[in-house]
């Protein structure tokens, strides 16, 4: 791949954040929703800690990372200076990383299989606390993707509610690339409602206004804030 990367400068990160926040507010207002009902998760994966610091200086407090190791390298030091910083882990999670994930994250958005729910429960016992959890649903039933398949989602959600109680906050999805994401967002919204789960994490740089129209309460936006990702 010879993709051009455009590392964002301080000014562009700040103005991109302003622009994304305005788009979130407009999409919410258009949908008859309170803009405060949508939380922006700034996805900083593959970008250096300095980019996160610039976003923090611009008032952003909620961040998303895909990899436990990268999150561990970037975030603990920043937390000392910004105690209200919140870190979401949004990438596929190996069971052997569960304990470190529990140590690092405020929210784990990628709970997607019983083996991982076992590992997280064990890690919570060891660490004495548990982050909030979202179940990732593979709404397109794509074989190569993370996420619980559609037909297993109901039972898995119920099991996790029994096990984790209100720590299970909601659902997350990443619709198939190149497909209209709206039906996937709608499906995730109704599935969350059926299980009385308040959080719906859906929408990325390309489609977050649409996701908000379909009921997103968390949008995960990387490229539109930090620019094109350097190769990871
Ligand atoms: C990278 C990533 C995002 C952000 O994607 P952009 O298109 O850069 O906004 C959102 N969610 C997940 C799970 C990701 O891995």
PDB file of C-alpha atoms and ligand atoms in Angstrom:
ATOM      1  CA  UNK A   1       0.000   0.000   0.000  1.00  0.00           C
ATOM      2  CA  UNK A   2       1.339   3.435  -0.812  1.00  0.00           C
ATOM      3  CA  UNK A   3      -1.414   5.392   0.840  1.00  0.00           C
ATOM      4  CA  UNK A   4      -0.508   8.988   1.590  1.00  0.00           C
ATOM      5  CA  UNK A   5      -0.746   9.848   5.258  1.00  0.00           C
ATOM      6  CA  UNK A   6      -1.543  13.308   6.469  1.00  0.00           C
ATOM      7  CA  UNK A   7      -0.580  13.727  10.095  1.00  0.00           C
ATOM      8  CA  UNK A   8      -2.807  16.417  11.526  1.00  0.00           C
ATOM      9  CA  UNK A   9      -1.216  19.492  13.076  1.00  0.00           C
ATOM     10  CA  UNK A  10      -2.335  20.985  16.405  1.00  0.00           C
ATOM     11  CA  UNK A  11      -4.522  23.526  14.662  1.00  0.00           C
ATOM     12  CA  UNK A  12      -6.143  21.010  12.383  1.00  0.00           C
ATOM     13  CA  UNK A  13      -6.920  18.639  15.273  1.00  0.00           C
ATOM     14  CA  UNK A  14      -8.532  21.500  17.199  1.00  0.00           C
ATOM     15  CA  UNK A  15     -10.590  22.749  14.277  1.00  0.00           C
ATOM     16  CA  UNK A  16     -11.521  19.215  13.211  1.00  0.00           C
ATOM     17  CA  UNK A  17     -12.841  18.591  16.713  1.00  0.00           C
ATOM     18  CA  UNK A  18     -14.875  21.780  16.572  1.00  0.00           C
ATOM     19  CA  UNK A  19     -16.276  20.737  13.205  1.00  0.00           C
ATOM     20  CA  UNK A  20     -17.118  17.180  14.309  1.00  0.00           C
ATOM     21  CA  UNK A  21     -18.810  18.470  17.472  1.00  0.00           C
ATOM     22  CA  UNK A  22     -20.902  20.853  15.346  1.00  0.00           C
ATOM     23  CA  UNK A  23     -21.889  17.996  13.028  1.00  0.00           C
ATOM     24  CA  UNK A  24     -22.887  15.894  16.042  1.00  0.00           C
ATOM     25  CA  UNK A  25     -25.009  18.714  17.433  1.00  0.00           C
ATOM     26  CA  UNK A  26     -26.668  19.323  14.054  1.00  0.00           C
ATOM     27  CA  UNK A  27     -27.414  15.626  13.490  1.00  0.00           C
ATOM     28  CA  UNK A  28     -28.882  15.292  16.971  1.00  0.00           C
ATOM     29  CA  UNK A  29     -31.000  18.416  16.638  1.00  0.00           C
ATOM     30  CA  UNK A  30     -32.278  17.286  13.221  1.00  0.00           C
ATOM     31  CA  UNK A  31     -33.296  13.990  14.773  1.00  0.00           C
ATOM     32  CA  UNK A  32     -35.122  15.760  17.594  1.00  0.00           C
ATOM     33  CA  UNK A  33     -32.497  14.569  20.074  1.00  0.00           C
ATOM     34  CA  UNK A  34     -30.530  16.381  22.743  1.00  0.00           C
ATOM     35  CA  UNK A  35     -26.932  16.833  21.468  1.00  0.00           C
ATOM     36  CA  UNK A  36     -25.771  15.954  24.992  1.00  0.00           C
ATOM     37  CA  UNK A  37     -27.207  12.462  24.473  1.00  0.00           C
ATOM     38  CA  UNK A  38     -24.354  11.705  22.042  1.00  0.00           C
ATOM     39  CA  UNK A  39     -20.801  11.144  23.312  1.00  0.00           C
ATOM     40  CA  UNK A  40     -17.864  11.619  20.964  1.00  0.00           C
ATOM     41  CA  UNK A  41     -15.187   8.938  21.309  1.00  0.00           C
ATOM     42  CA  UNK A  42     -12.041  10.309  19.617  1.00  0.00           C
ATOM     43  CA  UNK A  43     -10.292   7.275  18.132  1.00  0.00           C
ATOM     44  CA  UNK A  44      -6.557   7.923  18.464  1.00  0.00           C
ATOM     45  CA  UNK A  45      -5.216   4.527  17.413  1.00  0.00           C
ATOM     46  CA  UNK A  46      -1.873   4.653  15.566  1.00  0.00           C
ATOM     47  CA  UNK A  47      -1.534   8.367  16.326  1.00  0.00           C
ATOM     48  CA  UNK A  48       1.163   9.529  18.764  1.00  0.00           C
ATOM     49  CA  UNK A  49       0.513  10.615  22.311  1.00  0.00           C
ATOM     50  CA  UNK A  50       1.098  14.238  21.224  1.00  0.00           C
ATOM     51  CA  UNK A  51      -2.034  14.055  19.062  1.00  0.00           C
ATOM     52  CA  UNK A  52      -4.028  12.917  22.091  1.00  0.00           C
ATOM     53  CA  UNK A  53      -2.545  15.766  24.146  1.00  0.00           C
ATOM     54  CA  UNK A  54      -3.623  18.268  21.497  1.00  0.00           C
ATOM     55  CA  UNK A  55      -7.164  16.900  21.590  1.00  0.00           C
ATOM     56  CA  UNK A  56      -7.128  17.048  25.397  1.00  0.00           C
ATOM     57  CA  UNK A  57      -6.022  20.675  25.226  1.00  0.00           C
ATOM     58  CA  UNK A  58      -8.978  21.291  22.900  1.00  0.00           C
ATOM     59  CA  UNK A  59     -11.337  19.928  25.554  1.00  0.00           C
ATOM     60  CA  UNK A  60     -11.806  16.356  24.317  1.00  0.00           C
ATOM     61  CA  UNK A  61     -11.901  13.816  27.150  1.00  0.00           C
ATOM     62  CA  UNK A  62     -13.147  10.498  25.738  1.00  0.00           C
ATOM     63  CA  UNK A  63     -10.759   8.442  23.601  1.00  0.00           C
ATOM     64  CA  UNK A  64     -10.820   5.100  21.831  1.00  0.00           C
ATOM     65  CA  UNK A  65      -7.937   2.717  21.189  1.00  0.00           C
ATOM     66  CA  UNK A  66      -7.916  -0.658  19.431  1.00  0.00           C
ATOM     67  CA  UNK A  67      -4.897  -2.303  20.996  1.00  0.00           C
ATOM     68  CA  UNK A  68      -4.208  -2.893  24.664  1.00  0.00           C
ATOM     69  CA  UNK A  69      -0.423  -2.450  24.290  1.00  0.00           C
ATOM     70  CA  UNK A  70      -0.786   0.851  22.491  1.00  0.00           C
ATOM     71  CA  UNK A  71      -3.304   2.116  25.023  1.00  0.00           C
ATOM     72  CA  UNK A  72      -0.960   1.086  27.850  1.00  0.00           C
ATOM     73  CA  UNK A  73       1.892   3.020  26.256  1.00  0.00           C
ATOM     74  CA  UNK A  74      -0.111   6.209  25.689  1.00  0.00           C
ATOM     75  CA  UNK A  75      -2.739   6.697  28.350  1.00  0.00           C
ATOM     76  CA  UNK A  76      -1.646   6.053  31.958  1.00  0.00           C
ATOM     77  CA  UNK A  77       0.655   9.113  31.996  1.00  0.00           C
ATOM     78  CA  UNK A  78      -2.064  11.328  30.505  1.00  0.00           C
ATOM     79  CA  UNK A  79      -4.564  10.180  33.118  1.00  0.00           C
ATOM     80  CA  UNK A  80      -2.435  11.667  35.862  1.00  0.00           C
ATOM     81  CA  UNK A  81      -2.779  15.100  34.271  1.00  0.00           C
ATOM     82  CA  UNK A  82      -6.383  14.669  33.157  1.00  0.00           C
ATOM     83  CA  UNK A  83      -8.205  12.658  35.846  1.00  0.00           C
ATOM     84  CA  UNK A  84     -11.494  12.998  33.950  1.00  0.00           C
ATOM     85  CA  UNK A  85     -10.065  11.342  30.825  1.00  0.00           C
ATOM     86  CA  UNK A  86     -12.042   8.260  29.713  1.00  0.00           C
ATOM     87  CA  UNK A  87     -10.552   5.451  27.669  1.00  0.00           C
ATOM     88  CA  UNK A  88     -12.625   3.071  25.561  1.00  0.00           C
ATOM     89  CA  UNK A  89     -11.076  -0.115  24.159  1.00  0.00           C
ATOM     90  CA  UNK A  90     -12.804  -0.708  20.839  1.00  0.00           C
ATOM     91  CA  UNK A  91     -10.716  -3.401  19.125  1.00  0.00           C
ATOM     92  CA  UNK A  92     -10.954  -7.185  19.148  1.00  0.00           C
ATOM     93  CA  UNK A  93      -9.651  -8.386  22.502  1.00  0.00           C
ATOM     94  CA  UNK A  94      -7.663 -11.559  23.207  1.00  0.00           C
ATOM     95  CA  UNK A  95      -8.501 -13.355  26.433  1.00  0.00           C
ATOM     96  CA  UNK A  96      -4.871 -13.145  27.575  1.00  0.00           C
ATOM     97  CA  UNK A  97      -5.157  -9.346  27.454  1.00  0.00           C
ATOM     98  CA  UNK A  98      -8.338  -9.226  29.519  1.00  0.00           C
ATOM     99  CA  UNK A  99      -6.645  -8.360  32.791  1.00  0.00           C
ATOM    100  CA  UNK A 100      -4.643  -5.496  31.352  1.00  0.00           C
ATOM    101  CA  UNK A 101      -7.746  -4.282  29.526  1.00  0.00           C
ATOM    102  CA  UNK A 102      -9.666  -4.214  32.807  1.00  0.00           C
ATOM    103  CA  UNK A 103      -6.813  -2.288  34.410  1.00  0.00           C
ATOM    104  CA  UNK A 104      -6.671   0.308  31.622  1.00  0.00           C
ATOM    105  CA  UNK A 105     -10.146   0.900  30.289  1.00  0.00           C
ATOM    106  CA  UNK A 106     -13.203   2.768  31.480  1.00  0.00           C
ATOM    107  CA  UNK A 107     -15.272   1.040  28.829  1.00  0.00           C
ATOM    108  CA  UNK A 108     -14.601  -2.144  26.848  1.00  0.00           C
ATOM    109  CA  UNK A 109     -16.719  -2.004  23.681  1.00  0.00           C
ATOM    110  CA  UNK A 110     -15.679  -5.315  22.146  1.00  0.00           C
ATOM    111  CA  UNK A 111     -17.105  -8.075  24.350  1.00  0.00           C
ATOM    112  CA  UNK A 112     -18.089 -10.624  21.720  1.00  0.00           C
ATOM    113  CA  UNK A 113     -17.847 -14.217  22.975  1.00  0.00           C
ATOM    114  CA  UNK A 114     -18.344 -16.361  26.064  1.00  0.00           C
ATOM    115  CA  UNK A 115     -14.604 -17.077  26.463  1.00  0.00           C
ATOM    116  CA  UNK A 116     -13.961 -13.348  26.710  1.00  0.00           C
ATOM    117  CA  UNK A 117     -16.774 -12.815  29.174  1.00  0.00           C
ATOM    118  CA  UNK A 118     -15.211 -15.582  31.339  1.00  0.00           C
ATOM    119  CA  UNK A 119     -11.811 -13.899  31.096  1.00  0.00           C
ATOM    120  CA  UNK A 120     -13.229 -10.470  31.953  1.00  0.00           C
ATOM    121  CA  UNK A 121     -15.094 -11.868  34.960  1.00  0.00           C
ATOM    122  CA  UNK A 122     -11.851 -13.465  36.218  1.00  0.00           C
ATOM    123  CA  UNK A 123      -9.918 -10.258  35.586  1.00  0.00           C
ATOM    124  CA  UNK A 124     -12.543  -8.247  37.454  1.00  0.00           C
ATOM    125  CA  UNK A 125     -12.130 -10.550  40.465  1.00  0.00           C
ATOM    126  CA  UNK A 126      -8.370 -10.123  40.363  1.00  0.00           C
ATOM    127  CA  UNK A 127      -8.447  -6.363  39.852  1.00  0.00           C
ATOM    128  CA  UNK A 128     -11.368  -5.660  42.156  1.00  0.00           C
ATOM    129  CA  UNK A 129     -13.279  -3.628  39.589  1.00  0.00           C
ATOM    130  CA  UNK A 130     -14.841  -3.962  36.171  1.00  0.00           C
ATOM    131  CA  UNK A 131     -15.101  -1.371  33.381  1.00  0.00           C
ATOM    132  CA  UNK A 132     -18.421  -0.727  31.691  1.00  0.00           C
ATOM    133  CA  UNK A 133     -19.009  -3.223  28.916  1.00  0.00           C
ATOM    134  CA  UNK A 134     -20.580  -3.123  25.476  1.00  0.00           C
ATOM    135  CA  UNK A 135     -21.272  -6.206  23.392  1.00  0.00           C
ATOM    136  CA  UNK A 136     -20.009  -5.977  19.831  1.00  0.00           C
ATOM    137  CA  UNK A 137     -22.549  -7.419  17.417  1.00  0.00           C
ATOM    138  CA  UNK A 138     -21.435  -8.618  13.981  1.00  0.00           C
ATOM    139  CA  UNK A 139     -24.561  -7.187  12.363  1.00  0.00           C
ATOM    140  CA  UNK A 140     -23.411  -8.208   8.875  1.00  0.00           C
ATOM    141  CA  UNK A 141     -22.495 -11.738  10.025  1.00  0.00           C
ATOM    142  CA  UNK A 142     -19.145 -11.312   8.290  1.00  0.00           C
ATOM    143  CA  UNK A 143     -16.907 -14.339   8.948  1.00  0.00           C
ATOM    144  CA  UNK A 144     -13.677 -12.333   9.204  1.00  0.00           C
ATOM    145  CA  UNK A 145     -15.086  -9.781  11.648  1.00  0.00           C
ATOM    146  CA  UNK A 146     -15.180  -9.543  15.405  1.00  0.00           C
ATOM    147  CA  UNK A 147     -18.573  -9.467  17.067  1.00  0.00           C
ATOM    148  CA  UNK A 148     -21.169 -11.986  18.205  1.00  0.00           C
ATOM    149  CA  UNK A 149     -23.204 -13.274  15.227  1.00  0.00           C
ATOM    150  CA  UNK A 150     -26.794 -12.075  15.003  1.00  0.00           C
ATOM    151  CA  UNK A 151     -28.417 -15.392  15.844  1.00  0.00           C
ATOM    152  CA  UNK A 152     -26.351 -15.771  19.007  1.00  0.00           C
ATOM    153  CA  UNK A 153     -26.743 -12.197  20.183  1.00  0.00           C
ATOM    154  CA  UNK A 154     -29.942 -12.526  22.258  1.00  0.00           C
ATOM    155  CA  UNK A 155     -28.674 -15.409  24.364  1.00  0.00           C
ATOM    156  CA  UNK A 156     -25.242 -13.845  24.815  1.00  0.00           C
ATOM    157  CA  UNK A 157     -26.724 -10.507  25.881  1.00  0.00           C
ATOM    158  CA  UNK A 158     -28.930 -12.253  28.454  1.00  0.00           C
ATOM    159  CA  UNK A 159     -25.989 -14.266  29.817  1.00  0.00           C
ATOM    160  CA  UNK A 160     -23.881 -11.118  30.147  1.00  0.00           C
ATOM    161  CA  UNK A 161     -26.714  -9.237  31.854  1.00  0.00           C
ATOM    162  CA  UNK A 162     -27.016 -12.037  34.379  1.00  0.00           C
ATOM    163  CA  UNK A 163     -23.295 -12.113  34.952  1.00  0.00           C
ATOM    164  CA  UNK A 164     -22.372  -8.429  34.868  1.00  0.00           C
ATOM    165  CA  UNK A 165     -25.635  -6.717  35.761  1.00  0.00           C
ATOM    166  CA  UNK A 166     -25.728  -3.004  34.967  1.00  0.00           C
ATOM    167  CA  UNK A 167     -22.031  -3.064  33.994  1.00  0.00           C
ATOM    168  CA  UNK A 168     -23.306  -4.294  30.669  1.00  0.00           C
ATOM    169  CA  UNK A 169     -24.306  -0.935  29.270  1.00  0.00           C
ATOM    170  CA  UNK A 170     -25.079  -1.530  25.622  1.00  0.00           C
ATOM    171  CA  UNK A 171     -24.114  -2.672  22.153  1.00  0.00           C
ATOM    172  CA  UNK A 172     -21.578  -1.740  19.492  1.00  0.00           C
ATOM    173  CA  UNK A 173     -21.387  -2.503  15.766  1.00  0.00           C
ATOM    174  CA  UNK A 174     -19.216  -1.888  12.712  1.00  0.00           C
ATOM    175  CA  UNK A 175     -21.400  -2.319   9.601  1.00  0.00           C
ATOM    176  CA  UNK A 176     -19.900  -4.088   6.555  1.00  0.00           C
ATOM    177  CA  UNK A 177     -17.769  -1.804   4.368  1.00  0.00           C
ATOM    178  CA  UNK A 178     -19.467  -0.716   1.172  1.00  0.00           C
ATOM    179  CA  UNK A 179     -22.995  -1.424   2.397  1.00  0.00           C
ATOM    180  CA  UNK A 180     -25.676   1.023   3.457  1.00  0.00           C
ATOM    181  CA  UNK A 181     -25.056   1.155   7.217  1.00  0.00           C
ATOM    182  CA  UNK A 182     -28.576   2.391   8.088  1.00  0.00           C
ATOM    183  CA  UNK A 183     -30.233  -1.047   8.406  1.00  0.00           C
ATOM    184  CA  UNK A 184     -27.348  -2.164  10.644  1.00  0.00           C
ATOM    185  CA  UNK A 185     -27.722   0.884  12.885  1.00  0.00           C
ATOM    186  CA  UNK A 186     -31.484   0.315  13.055  1.00  0.00           C
ATOM    187  CA  UNK A 187     -30.986  -3.348  13.949  1.00  0.00           C
ATOM    188  CA  UNK A 188     -28.536  -2.487  16.737  1.00  0.00           C
ATOM    189  CA  UNK A 189     -30.886   0.154  18.122  1.00  0.00           C
ATOM    190  CA  UNK A 190     -33.854  -2.211  18.289  1.00  0.00           C
ATOM    191  CA  UNK A 191     -31.746  -5.028  19.762  1.00  0.00           C
ATOM    192  CA  UNK A 192     -30.527  -2.689  22.501  1.00  0.00           C
ATOM    193  CA  UNK A 193     -34.096  -1.585  23.207  1.00  0.00           C
ATOM    194  CA  UNK A 194     -35.303  -5.178  23.429  1.00  0.00           C
ATOM    195  CA  UNK A 195     -32.774  -5.776  26.189  1.00  0.00           C
ATOM    196  CA  UNK A 196     -33.281  -2.381  27.885  1.00  0.00           C
ATOM    197  CA  UNK A 197     -29.664  -1.393  27.212  1.00  0.00           C
ATOM    198  CA  UNK A 198     -29.146   2.393  27.119  1.00  0.00           C
ATOM    199  CA  UNK A 199     -25.876   2.648  25.124  1.00  0.00           C
ATOM    200  CA  UNK A 200     -25.602   2.262  21.338  1.00  0.00           C
ATOM    201  CA  UNK A 201     -22.068   2.690  19.947  1.00  0.00           C
ATOM    202  CA  UNK A 202     -22.312   3.132  16.191  1.00  0.00           C
ATOM    203  CA  UNK A 203     -21.013   5.489  13.523  1.00  0.00           C
ATOM    204  CA  UNK A 204     -17.459   6.344  12.450  1.00  0.00           C
ATOM    205  CA  UNK A 205     -15.954   9.197  10.390  1.00  0.00           C
ATOM    206  CA  UNK A 206     -17.851   8.266   7.227  1.00  0.00           C
ATOM    207  CA  UNK A 207     -21.302   7.841   8.729  1.00  0.00           C
ATOM    208  CA  UNK A 208     -21.649   9.252  12.246  1.00  0.00           C
ATOM    209  CA  UNK A 209     -24.399  11.801  11.363  1.00  0.00           C
ATOM    210  CA  UNK A 210     -26.496   8.955   9.959  1.00  0.00           C
ATOM    211  CA  UNK A 211     -25.769   6.831  13.035  1.00  0.00           C
ATOM    212  CA  UNK A 212     -27.002   9.679  15.237  1.00  0.00           C
ATOM    213  CA  UNK A 213     -30.200   9.895  13.180  1.00  0.00           C
ATOM    214  CA  UNK A 214     -30.604   6.167  13.884  1.00  0.00           C
ATOM    215  CA  UNK A 215     -30.064   6.557  17.608  1.00  0.00           C
ATOM    216  CA  UNK A 216     -26.324   6.361  18.340  1.00  0.00           C
ATOM    217  CA  UNK A 217     -25.372   7.438  21.868  1.00  0.00           C
ATOM    218  CA  UNK A 218     -21.624   6.943  21.224  1.00  0.00           C
ATOM    219  CA  UNK A 219     -19.890   7.737  17.944  1.00  0.00           C
ATOM    220  CA  UNK A 220     -16.323   6.549  17.357  1.00  0.00           C
ATOM    221  CA  UNK A 221     -14.529   9.057  15.142  1.00  0.00           C
ATOM    222  CA  UNK A 222     -10.850   8.788  14.192  1.00  0.00           C
ATOM    223  CA  UNK A 223      -9.867  10.022  10.749  1.00  0.00           C
ATOM    224  CA  UNK A 224     -12.159  13.064  10.776  1.00  0.00           C
ATOM    225  CA  UNK A 225     -10.329  14.312  13.894  1.00  0.00           C
ATOM    226  CA  UNK A 226      -6.736  13.097  13.662  1.00  0.00           C
ATOM    227  CA  UNK A 227      -6.295  12.775   9.890  1.00  0.00           C
ATOM    228  CA  UNK A 228      -5.286   9.682   7.979  1.00  0.00           C
ATOM    229  CA  UNK A 229      -3.735   7.012  10.163  1.00  0.00           C
ATOM    230  CA  UNK A 230      -0.060   6.234   9.810  1.00  0.00           C
ATOM    231  CA  UNK A 231       0.404   2.546   8.957  1.00  0.00           C
ATOM    232  CA  UNK A 232       0.018   0.520  12.164  1.00  0.00           C
TER     233      UNK A 232
HETATM  234  C1  LIG B   1     -10.600   2.742  13.747  1.00  0.00           C
HETATM  235  C2  LIG B   1     -11.956   2.551  14.296  1.00  0.00           C
HETATM  236  C3  LIG B   1     -12.885   3.612  14.318  1.00  0.00           C
HETATM  237  C4  LIG B   1     -12.616   4.982  13.717  1.00  0.00           C
HETATM  238  O1  LIG B   1     -12.677   4.904  12.327  1.00  0.00           O
HETATM  239  P1  LIG B   1     -12.587   6.242  11.428  1.00  0.00           P
HETATM  240  O2  LIG B   1     -13.140   5.808  10.121  1.00  0.00           O
HETATM  241  O3  LIG B   1     -11.143   6.610  11.365  1.00  0.00           O
HETATM  242  O4  LIG B   1     -13.408   7.277  12.075  1.00  0.00           O
HETATM  243  C5  LIG B   1     -14.113   3.373  14.920  1.00  0.00           C
HETATM  244  N1  LIG B   1     -14.417   2.177  15.461  1.00  0.00           N
HETATM  245  C6  LIG B   1     -13.557   1.146  15.462  1.00  0.00           C
HETATM  246  C7  LIG B   1     -13.950  -0.135  16.095  1.00  0.00           C
HETATM  247  C8  LIG B   1     -12.306   1.298  14.864  1.00  0.00           C
HETATM  248  O5  LIG B   1     -11.469   0.253  14.856  1.00  0.00           O
END
